XYZ file of C-alpha atoms in Angstrom:
674
model
C 88.887 122.618 109.936
C 86.298 120.264 108.443
C 87.098 116.541 108.740
C 84.601 114.321 106.820
C 83.584 111.328 108.342
C 82.599 108.205 109.607
C 83.049 107.865 113.340
C 85.149 104.966 114.565
C 83.458 102.764 117.139
C 85.257 102.404 120.507
C 85.686 98.660 119.956
C 87.218 99.047 116.480
C 89.443 101.869 117.690
C 90.753 99.801 120.577
C 91.451 96.811 118.329
C 93.223 98.956 115.725
C 95.382 100.801 118.239
C 96.177 97.817 120.455
C 99.381 96.822 118.607
C 100.568 100.447 118.661
C 101.163 100.458 122.374
C 104.802 99.349 122.340
C 105.773 101.119 119.120
C 104.237 104.443 120.178
C 105.647 104.507 123.694
C 108.697 106.562 122.671
C 106.665 109.342 121.028
C 106.900 112.244 123.484
C 104.040 114.692 123.822
C 104.138 117.350 121.149
C 105.666 115.046 118.518
C 104.111 113.298 115.519
C 102.000 110.363 116.741
C 101.388 107.388 114.489
C 97.628 107.535 115.014
C 97.667 111.061 113.556
C 97.859 109.329 110.187
C 94.203 108.387 110.545
C 93.297 112.098 110.412
C 95.657 112.909 107.537
C 94.247 114.614 104.437
C 95.556 115.231 100.938
C 94.799 117.498 98.002
C 95.442 116.817 94.328
C 94.696 117.911 90.757
C 93.564 121.499 91.347
C 92.133 123.067 88.201
C 91.247 126.720 87.719
C 87.946 127.582 86.028
C 87.933 129.000 82.481
C 87.073 132.469 83.818
C 89.798 132.251 86.480
C 87.437 132.788 89.414
C 87.291 129.325 91.045
C 89.403 126.214 91.626
C 88.137 122.643 91.855
C 90.261 119.934 93.455
C 90.229 116.434 94.909
C 90.372 116.164 98.672
C 91.481 112.807 100.083
C 90.964 111.428 103.579
C 91.128 108.175 105.510
C 87.884 106.231 105.823
C 88.651 104.618 109.181
C 85.649 102.311 109.174
C 86.263 100.773 105.758
C 90.084 100.962 105.904
C 90.526 102.824 102.653
C 91.465 106.190 101.276
C 88.384 108.060 100.111
C 88.025 111.221 98.028
C 85.638 114.114 97.523
C 85.502 117.011 95.088
C 85.804 120.471 96.600
C 85.726 124.004 95.216
C 87.073 127.349 96.381
C 87.480 130.868 95.093
C 90.709 131.540 93.236
C 92.060 133.407 96.291
C 91.408 130.402 98.538
C 88.146 131.675 100.007
C 84.781 129.900 100.394
C 86.054 126.308 100.466
C 83.157 123.892 100.198
C 82.388 120.310 99.284
C 80.744 119.671 95.919
C 80.256 115.921 95.645
C 81.809 112.499 96.006
C 84.331 111.520 93.367
C 87.776 112.408 92.076
C 89.726 113.867 89.138
C 87.328 116.713 88.293
C 87.820 118.758 85.142
C 86.000 121.902 83.971
C 83.976 122.020 80.794
C 85.348 124.574 78.293
C 82.609 127.076 79.192
C 82.899 126.456 82.932
C 79.221 125.567 83.355
C 79.890 121.908 84.261
C 82.554 119.596 85.612
C 83.230 115.992 84.603
C 84.640 113.541 87.130
C 84.743 109.866 88.034
C 83.028 108.038 90.880
C 81.503 104.678 91.724
C 78.321 104.134 89.711
C 76.027 101.628 88.023
C 76.196 98.871 86.936
C 79.414 98.689 88.980
C 82.859 100.195 89.277
C 84.040 103.609 88.146
C 81.827 105.682 85.843
C 81.930 109.172 84.310
C 79.669 111.810 85.869
C 78.832 115.412 85.033
C 77.762 118.019 87.573
C 76.202 121.338 86.606
C 77.754 124.330 88.370
C 74.523 126.285 88.741
C 72.534 126.643 91.967
C 70.763 123.325 91.403
C 74.031 121.420 91.081
C 72.479 118.438 89.282
C 74.748 115.389 89.117
C 74.314 112.937 86.219
C 75.974 109.617 85.494
C 76.726 109.711 81.773
C 78.343 106.296 81.285
C 77.054 102.876 82.280
C 80.002 100.812 81.089
C 81.261 97.481 82.348
C 84.949 98.444 82.553
C 86.396 101.516 84.240
C 86.906 104.589 82.022
C 90.022 106.745 82.322
C 91.678 109.833 80.798
C 88.410 111.780 80.802
C 88.588 114.876 78.554
C 85.969 117.371 77.332
C 85.671 118.164 73.647
C 86.469 121.821 72.870
C 82.780 122.615 72.282
C 81.703 120.870 75.496
C 79.275 118.562 73.682
C 81.236 115.324 74.046
C 83.550 113.635 76.512
C 86.339 111.324 75.417
C 87.851 108.580 77.531
C 89.829 105.358 77.313
C 88.486 101.976 78.381
C 89.475 98.336 78.107
C 87.396 96.327 75.650
C 87.135 92.616 76.393
C 88.573 90.186 73.871
C 87.185 86.823 72.872
C 88.387 83.698 74.645
C 91.603 82.783 72.779
C 90.889 79.072 73.034
C 87.193 78.253 73.477
C 86.361 74.595 73.965
C 83.160 72.651 74.581
C 83.105 69.836 77.121
C 81.062 66.752 76.195
C 78.669 64.963 78.500
C 77.948 67.694 81.048
C 74.643 66.865 82.769
C 72.097 69.631 83.161
C 72.660 71.481 86.420
C 76.082 69.885 87.002
C 78.473 71.802 89.293
C 81.736 71.416 87.378
C 85.053 73.122 88.070
C 85.362 76.617 86.609
C 87.108 76.787 83.234
C 90.863 77.467 83.311
C 92.402 80.817 82.524
C 93.987 80.626 79.053
C 96.999 82.915 78.573
C 98.608 83.480 75.177
C 100.034 87.021 75.423
C 103.487 88.218 76.462
C 102.100 90.957 78.711
C 99.271 89.306 80.590
C 99.198 90.793 84.102
C 100.113 93.973 85.912
C 100.512 94.893 89.549
C 97.461 96.606 91.099
C 95.323 95.427 88.189
C 95.763 91.678 87.901
C 95.138 90.100 84.497
C 95.311 92.601 81.653
C 95.119 90.151 78.754
C 91.350 89.990 78.649
C 91.097 93.069 76.453
C 92.775 96.116 74.917
C 92.457 99.793 75.777
C 90.494 101.845 73.232
C 89.268 105.422 72.771
C 85.604 106.344 73.144
C 83.429 109.450 72.966
C 80.088 109.886 74.698
C 77.613 112.788 74.585
C 78.179 115.069 77.573
C 74.473 114.778 78.307
C 74.753 111.002 78.529
C 74.182 108.233 76.026
C 75.911 105.322 74.365
C 79.714 105.572 74.099
C 81.073 105.274 70.572
C 84.351 103.389 70.088
C 86.861 105.238 67.890
C 89.777 102.782 67.749
C 89.915 99.094 66.994
C 92.338 96.196 66.746
C 94.427 94.198 69.189
C 96.454 97.134 70.439
C 96.372 99.403 73.456
C 95.589 103.082 72.903
C 96.676 105.488 75.634
C 95.946 109.124 76.408
C 93.343 111.576 75.148
C 94.205 114.969 73.629
C 91.593 116.804 71.544
C 92.718 119.123 68.784
C 91.330 122.659 69.358
C 88.864 122.324 66.470
C 87.445 119.139 68.001
C 87.945 117.170 64.786
C 90.656 114.794 66.003
C 91.965 113.129 69.140
C 95.658 112.414 69.614
C 96.843 109.290 71.412
C 99.826 106.966 71.868
C 99.936 103.376 70.651
C 101.937 100.905 68.589
C 99.657 99.629 65.851
C 102.011 97.142 64.232
C 102.043 93.376 63.905
C 103.365 91.560 66.989
C 103.455 94.864 68.859
C 103.906 93.313 72.300
C 107.331 92.009 71.277
C 108.533 95.449 70.209
C 110.697 96.712 73.074
C 110.539 100.407 73.998
C 108.548 101.342 70.914
C 105.502 103.590 70.665
C 104.161 106.172 68.234
C 101.713 109.060 68.158
C 98.495 108.803 66.155
C 95.400 110.870 65.503
C 91.871 109.618 65.021
C 89.174 111.583 63.208
C 86.224 111.804 65.590
C 83.616 111.798 62.822
C 84.946 108.949 60.678
C 87.282 106.989 62.949
C 90.103 107.281 60.389
C 93.485 106.812 62.109
C 96.685 108.556 60.987
C 100.172 107.732 62.252
C 102.173 110.879 63.025
C 105.565 109.561 64.241
C 107.574 106.565 63.075
C 111.072 106.605 64.499
C 112.739 103.752 66.391
C 112.095 104.566 70.038
C 109.253 105.633 72.296
C 107.186 108.715 71.423
C 104.212 109.746 73.545
C 102.291 112.363 75.568
C 101.053 114.366 72.544
C 99.597 117.797 73.309
C 98.334 120.186 70.597
C 99.103 123.902 70.782
C 96.242 126.362 71.471
C 95.903 127.195 67.772
C 96.242 123.551 66.731
C 99.196 124.107 64.385
C 101.781 122.250 66.482
C 101.875 119.103 68.581
C 104.283 118.834 71.499
C 105.398 115.407 72.633
C 108.163 113.547 74.467
C 110.414 110.768 73.231
C 113.903 109.523 72.584
C 115.809 107.381 70.120
C 115.931 103.680 70.958
C 118.689 102.806 73.409
C 119.696 99.865 75.552
C 120.496 102.213 78.433
C 118.460 101.385 81.513
C 117.761 105.087 82.082
C 117.544 108.054 79.759
C 115.772 111.381 80.117
C 113.127 111.866 77.458
C 113.431 114.843 75.145
C 110.765 117.388 74.268
C 109.731 117.818 70.635
C 107.225 119.725 68.535
C 105.920 118.776 65.097
C 103.349 120.113 62.713
C 99.821 118.817 63.110
C 100.305 116.383 60.218
C 103.488 114.972 61.793
C 105.925 116.846 59.564
C 108.903 118.977 60.624
C 109.541 117.248 63.952
C 112.256 118.993 65.957
C 113.686 118.834 69.452
C 113.203 121.968 71.569
C 114.938 120.736 74.731
C 118.461 120.350 73.387
C 120.970 120.307 76.262
C 118.304 119.891 78.961
C 119.077 116.643 80.778
C 116.005 116.284 82.968
C 112.683 114.511 82.471
C 109.948 116.858 81.141
C 106.563 116.303 82.766
C 103.208 117.960 83.355
C 103.219 119.782 80.008
C 100.910 122.796 79.672
C 100.963 125.079 76.631
C 101.316 128.826 77.157
C 98.126 130.547 76.024
C 99.971 132.335 73.193
C 101.537 129.105 71.913
C 105.089 130.377 72.494
C 106.092 127.282 74.444
C 105.218 124.898 77.215
C 105.381 124.995 80.980
C 106.929 121.846 82.436
C 107.029 120.280 85.880
C 110.617 119.094 86.352
C 112.194 117.044 89.140
C 115.873 117.722 89.738
C 118.221 116.947 92.630
C 115.445 116.185 95.091
C 113.322 119.218 94.240
C 110.527 119.929 91.761
C 110.007 123.245 90.014
C 108.451 124.756 86.902
C 110.398 125.313 83.698
C 109.480 126.813 80.332
C 110.403 125.303 76.972
C 110.253 127.703 74.038
C 109.051 126.428 70.658
C 112.157 128.151 69.273
C 114.323 125.920 71.470
C 115.756 126.149 74.962
C 114.478 125.418 78.473
C 114.571 127.983 81.270
C 113.650 127.657 84.935
C 110.551 129.591 86.012
C 110.264 128.896 89.751
C 112.964 128.278 92.326
C 112.836 126.775 95.767
C 113.717 123.820 97.949
C 110.296 122.275 97.539
C 108.178 119.901 95.472
C 106.051 122.166 93.278
C 103.866 120.799 90.516
C 101.500 122.833 88.353
C 98.349 121.121 87.101
C 96.413 124.067 85.648
C 97.016 127.502 84.135
C 94.335 130.093 83.423
C 93.973 133.878 83.310
C 97.719 134.252 83.824
C 97.597 132.229 87.067
C 99.273 128.860 87.651
C 97.709 126.476 90.168
C 99.285 123.377 91.650
C 100.472 121.691 94.826
C 103.527 122.314 96.979
C 105.241 120.311 99.705
C 108.506 120.715 101.600
C 110.280 119.232 104.616
C 107.616 120.329 107.103
C 104.624 121.050 104.846
C 102.677 117.932 103.842
C 101.172 119.302 100.636
C 98.758 122.121 99.870
C 97.294 123.936 96.895
C 99.182 127.029 95.808
C 98.936 129.586 93.038
C 101.237 132.157 91.513
C 101.054 134.698 88.675
C 103.097 133.710 85.647
C 104.297 137.298 85.462
C 105.768 136.984 88.963
C 106.421 133.295 89.695
C 108.215 134.045 92.941
C 104.943 135.246 94.471
C 103.551 131.868 95.559
C 100.324 131.983 97.589
C 99.219 129.028 99.720
C 95.479 128.458 99.324
C 94.813 125.496 101.646
C 96.020 124.285 105.042
C 95.027 120.651 104.872
C 96.785 119.360 107.972
C 97.407 122.528 109.967
C 94.872 121.341 112.543
C 96.447 117.941 113.252
C 99.971 119.401 113.183
C 99.134 122.262 115.561
C 101.543 122.092 118.478
C 103.548 119.239 116.901
C 107.318 119.630 116.803
C 108.778 117.985 113.711
C 112.312 116.785 113.172
C 114.715 119.157 111.463
C 115.928 118.093 108.010
C 119.479 118.658 106.797
C 120.601 118.296 103.194
C 123.969 116.646 102.589
C 126.260 116.056 99.607
C 129.183 113.671 99.755
C 131.766 111.917 97.605
C 131.432 108.229 96.857
C 133.675 105.798 95.010
C 134.618 106.635 91.421
C 134.258 110.322 92.377
C 130.444 110.366 92.273
C 128.667 113.222 94.064
C 125.718 111.854 96.043
C 122.867 113.856 97.581
C 120.965 112.901 100.705
C 119.099 114.172 103.728
C 119.141 113.608 107.484
C 116.056 113.899 109.692
C 116.864 114.395 113.361
C 114.611 113.745 116.355
C 112.600 116.795 117.471
C 114.610 117.064 120.723
C 117.933 116.466 118.976
C 121.067 116.994 121.086
C 124.363 116.488 119.207
C 126.056 115.360 122.419
C 123.781 112.282 122.542
C 124.040 109.083 120.506
C 120.999 108.151 118.428
C 120.052 104.980 116.565
C 120.146 105.408 112.786
C 117.631 104.236 110.181
C 118.910 104.106 106.599
C 115.939 104.233 104.172
C 116.576 103.084 100.580
C 114.336 104.019 97.651
C 113.077 101.720 94.934
C 113.010 101.923 91.181
C 115.939 101.707 91.023
C 115.444 104.861 88.942
C 113.534 106.714 91.668
C 114.276 109.935 93.529
C 113.955 110.768 97.202
C 113.021 114.409 97.580
C 112.485 117.364 99.886
C 108.758 116.724 100.332
C 107.138 115.896 103.655
C 107.350 112.233 104.684
C 105.000 111.148 107.466
C 106.677 107.784 108.071
C 110.147 109.221 108.522
C 108.980 112.073 110.715
C 107.204 109.487 112.867
C 110.427 107.454 113.125
C 112.262 110.627 114.174
C 109.593 111.292 116.803
C 110.499 107.886 118.235
C 114.112 108.902 118.696
C 115.723 107.763 115.436
C 117.954 109.701 113.074
C 116.752 108.916 109.531
C 119.141 108.981 106.566
C 117.845 108.857 102.992
C 119.957 109.356 99.888
C 119.839 109.208 96.099
C 122.603 106.760 95.106
C 123.721 106.441 91.505
C 120.926 105.217 89.274
C 118.499 107.695 90.818
C 116.455 109.958 88.558
C 116.712 113.736 88.773
C 120.444 113.909 88.053
C 120.593 113.325 84.314
C 120.942 110.369 81.968
C 124.572 109.514 82.742
C 123.975 109.358 86.492
C 120.835 107.271 86.063
C 122.463 104.884 83.607
C 125.628 104.460 85.706
C 124.200 101.254 87.259
C 123.676 99.533 83.922
C 124.633 95.867 84.349
C 125.955 96.734 87.823
C 122.864 97.165 90.025
C 122.828 96.741 93.023
C 126.595 96.656 93.622
C 127.391 100.301 92.805
C 124.481 101.650 94.851
C 125.836 99.789 97.887
C 129.053 101.835 97.787
C 127.095 105.098 97.659
C 124.812 104.107 100.542
C 127.685 103.070 102.796
C 129.554 106.306 102.062
C 126.486 108.205 103.273
C 126.311 106.150 106.457
C 130.024 106.797 107.067
C 129.473 110.543 106.737
C 126.673 110.599 109.306
C 128.544 108.335 111.732
C 131.522 110.686 111.518
C 129.273 113.487 112.819
C 129.554 111.843 116.242
C 125.885 111.646 117.225
C 125.096 108.147 115.893
C 125.119 105.024 118.056
C 127.008 102.971 115.470
C 126.120 99.743 117.279
C 122.447 100.418 116.624
C 122.029 101.217 112.982
C 119.142 99.787 110.959
C 118.287 99.582 107.267
C 115.132 99.013 105.237
C 113.586 99.635 101.847
C 110.845 98.348 99.544
C 111.059 97.115 95.955
C 114.438 98.340 94.693
C 115.053 99.332 98.297
C 114.299 95.739 99.275
C 116.812 94.534 96.681
C 119.466 96.767 98.180
C 118.579 95.917 101.787
C 119.036 92.205 101.088
C 122.266 93.063 99.257
C 123.507 95.196 102.166
C 123.114 92.445 104.783
C 124.980 90.046 102.483
C 127.937 92.432 102.266
C 128.253 94.001 105.727
C 127.337 93.213 109.325
C 127.395 96.821 110.507
C 123.581 97.014 110.882
C 121.892 95.667 113.996
C 118.754 94.672 112.068
C 117.203 95.049 108.630
C 113.859 94.794 106.872
C 113.923 93.853 103.190
C 110.440 94.780 102.029
C 108.925 93.554 98.738
C 112.405 92.597 97.508
C 113.919 90.905 94.495
C 116.399 88.353 95.825
C 116.948 86.063 92.819
C 117.088 87.691 89.388
C 117.109 84.285 87.710
C 113.612 83.435 88.943
C 112.373 87.051 88.999
C 112.682 88.036 85.321
C 110.121 85.470 84.189
C 107.616 85.953 87.000
C 107.354 89.735 87.396
C 104.512 91.631 85.698
C 106.248 92.315 82.414
C 108.998 90.958 80.205
C 111.130 94.114 80.044
C 113.361 93.058 82.938
C 114.979 90.484 80.648
C 116.514 93.499 78.886
C 118.326 94.744 81.998
C 120.960 92.050 81.648
C 123.560 91.517 78.939
C 122.287 88.016 78.107
C 119.127 85.997 78.498
C 119.518 83.735 81.525
C 119.260 80.547 79.434
C 122.206 81.736 77.316
C 124.344 82.831 80.268
C 122.934 82.959 83.816
C 126.153 84.184 85.407
C 125.193 87.883 85.547
C 121.764 87.129 86.988
C 123.354 85.045 89.714
C 126.203 87.467 90.386
C 123.755 90.314 90.960
C 121.282 88.294 93.085
C 121.267 88.933 96.857
C 120.352 85.269 97.385
C 123.834 84.255 96.224
C 125.328 86.091 99.233
C 122.845 84.924 101.861
C 125.553 82.696 103.352
C 127.285 85.872 104.566
C 124.236 87.201 106.419
C 124.349 87.469 110.203
C 122.060 90.521 110.494
C 118.535 89.781 111.793
C 116.506 90.403 108.638
C 112.729 90.690 108.411
C 110.813 90.550 105.120
C 107.477 92.314 104.466
C 105.565 91.825 101.203
C 101.991 92.101 99.953
C 100.422 88.753 99.186
C 99.059 90.097 95.900
C 102.390 91.545 94.729
C 102.920 90.973 91.005
C 105.880 93.349 90.619
C 108.215 91.595 93.099
C 106.190 88.437 93.637
C 105.955 86.716 97.018
C 108.241 83.800 95.977
C 111.133 86.295 95.954
C 110.479 86.907 99.638
C 109.921 83.224 100.325
C 113.233 82.193 98.730
C 115.191 84.590 100.905
C 113.195 83.832 104.051
C 113.666 80.094 103.642
C 117.407 80.510 103.123
C 117.717 82.660 106.249
C 115.773 80.096 108.274
C 117.980 77.250 107.031
C 121.020 79.264 108.115
C 119.387 80.065 111.489
C 119.615 83.803 110.898
C 116.907 85.600 112.929
C 114.122 86.404 110.474
C 110.387 86.858 110.100
C 108.154 86.968 107.034
C 105.206 89.368 107.227
C 102.653 88.626 104.504
C 100.361 91.646 104.118
C 96.722 91.090 103.237
C 94.962 93.203 100.580
C 98.238 94.564 99.214
C 99.747 94.484 95.759
C 103.295 95.864 95.443
C 104.230 97.624 98.677
C 102.770 97.293 102.150
C 100.994 100.587 102.755
C 98.154 101.156 100.297
C 95.587 100.334 102.989
C 95.665 102.808 105.912
C 95.825 100.064 108.533
C 98.708 98.437 106.667
C 100.652 101.688 106.734
C 100.289 101.666 110.517
C 101.350 98.022 110.661
C 104.397 98.703 108.484
C 105.598 101.431 110.837
C 104.996 99.270 113.915
C 106.596 96.084 112.605
C 109.667 98.032 111.482
C 110.315 99.679 114.818
C 109.478 96.614 116.883
C 111.879 94.526 114.787
C 114.585 97.123 115.226
C 113.938 97.411 118.970
C 113.874 93.635 119.350
C 117.333 93.326 117.842
C 119.100 96.449 119.052
C 122.511 95.708 120.422
C 122.668 95.976 124.249
C 121.906 98.972 126.423
C 119.663 101.981 125.825
C 119.286 103.297 122.283
C 120.213 106.808 123.433
C 122.666 108.039 126.014
């Protein structure tokens, strides 16, 4: 199989792999090696051509020299034949006639730009934007003559001043950053208060983009009406919009005149508008305003002018996503996550949601054409490939790619077992156990409990490289979806309201008890880790039990009192009954830092130095407290990382190694297996 690439020099390879020596020593031959990650590939966003004959997709790979994940655009026949590289770039989309594709790639003057490639024998590639900020949400007009996109437009300095007496050529300190907005920064982006997102159109042959929206508001999403006269988007164009909590509406803008019309106006968030094939209806998601921390959005349709809005997902308590209209306008196909799996459902415009595909897998459809659905599928032992199936026979799923069959050839993976168990207050909790490839139930294995973030996230049945690599090193891995997780309905997700992380702790410990009772766990050598919400819970766990030999609280929140005003958004204030200056008791009661005096478990902390979601001071507060109390600890400050520790390929390797070396360093006496 083709592997693109830059060749790693022997010196760089030796330096990169040097710290793996100890961590990789327990990986027997024929199991998943950590360095295999450097050859790992991904596929995403497959889209079938208008005539149904070809599929374009993004193929991702690890650029070992530059320590980044790179992407290319590939094409294949609809049956999976004749796979070939087209060009650099990502997120390709067909023109309505299928004669061109639009995509994004690095361009001039700098950063991401929009490109068009002709699909004839010449294959000419043209950069059609030369903008200063990165465009997104690229969409062709129905006639193929224009391309719409969103882009941030810089605002004026909110407080310009002139300094007196500056000599010519003087080297004075750079001007300060002036902040006067509630939402002023975001993880993985940095400052976001220097402009607002607006809609643009540009000729598909290239030219000057024309701005369609204005004002000090953000405008999100691009959805052309079939006649090409309007574009639908989501915004909140009201005074003091940034202080409106959980509010958004759907608007249309006339492409010719720029006239904007508001289509929804209820109290609550409405978004993701998508016009029907004939343009008569608009589908969208939303819900009435609530103080619940979690609620599944509902699916609605309304007339094109915003009238006669009605819910069509009554009684369906799962989050609708990936909406694609049926060609006859009878309803919409949805990608739905539920109980650790993902499958396709169909919502009729007359009301009611039915399941289309079944399976213990993660299946998402990104394109439908000529009666064929195309998407990606992953399961316990399949990392993720492009698949297709006929809508008339959705059980007939055909795999079209084998992205990692070469690197997994001859590799024995750990078996995965699904479990359900009872927790306190009679909650049913779902989880999974990964066992080492050479698993023998008569032996005793160390256990790793992995905790997801969010907290409204969902562990699933998809392939997980990190966990399979832990299993290859002789660990049993347990991962569960405690209350608060998504994929189980609104009541389950909202059951941690004003209680997180206490209730989750009960569910996690009940899962550990179940696995220990199986008899194959070395209960003196159990370990726990998680990032973000998983870091919150890890630091909570070690403050409430000493049953784990070691822990790693990654990118955690440890002090809600200091967190709510320093994270990248003000919405976290709303997850408590009172503002902290009115009554700080709940913030303190739910903060892991308040229980650090109970901690005896060796606890490592790993956080990205650029993290704006769970900022580094949250890690520093907990680390300093552990050091004062002489609890064994270490703080690993990852370079070139925002939230999380694994966006850079080398940092993923480091995360795996630091985890296992910390666990090995602090395992309790004797061998980890019998």
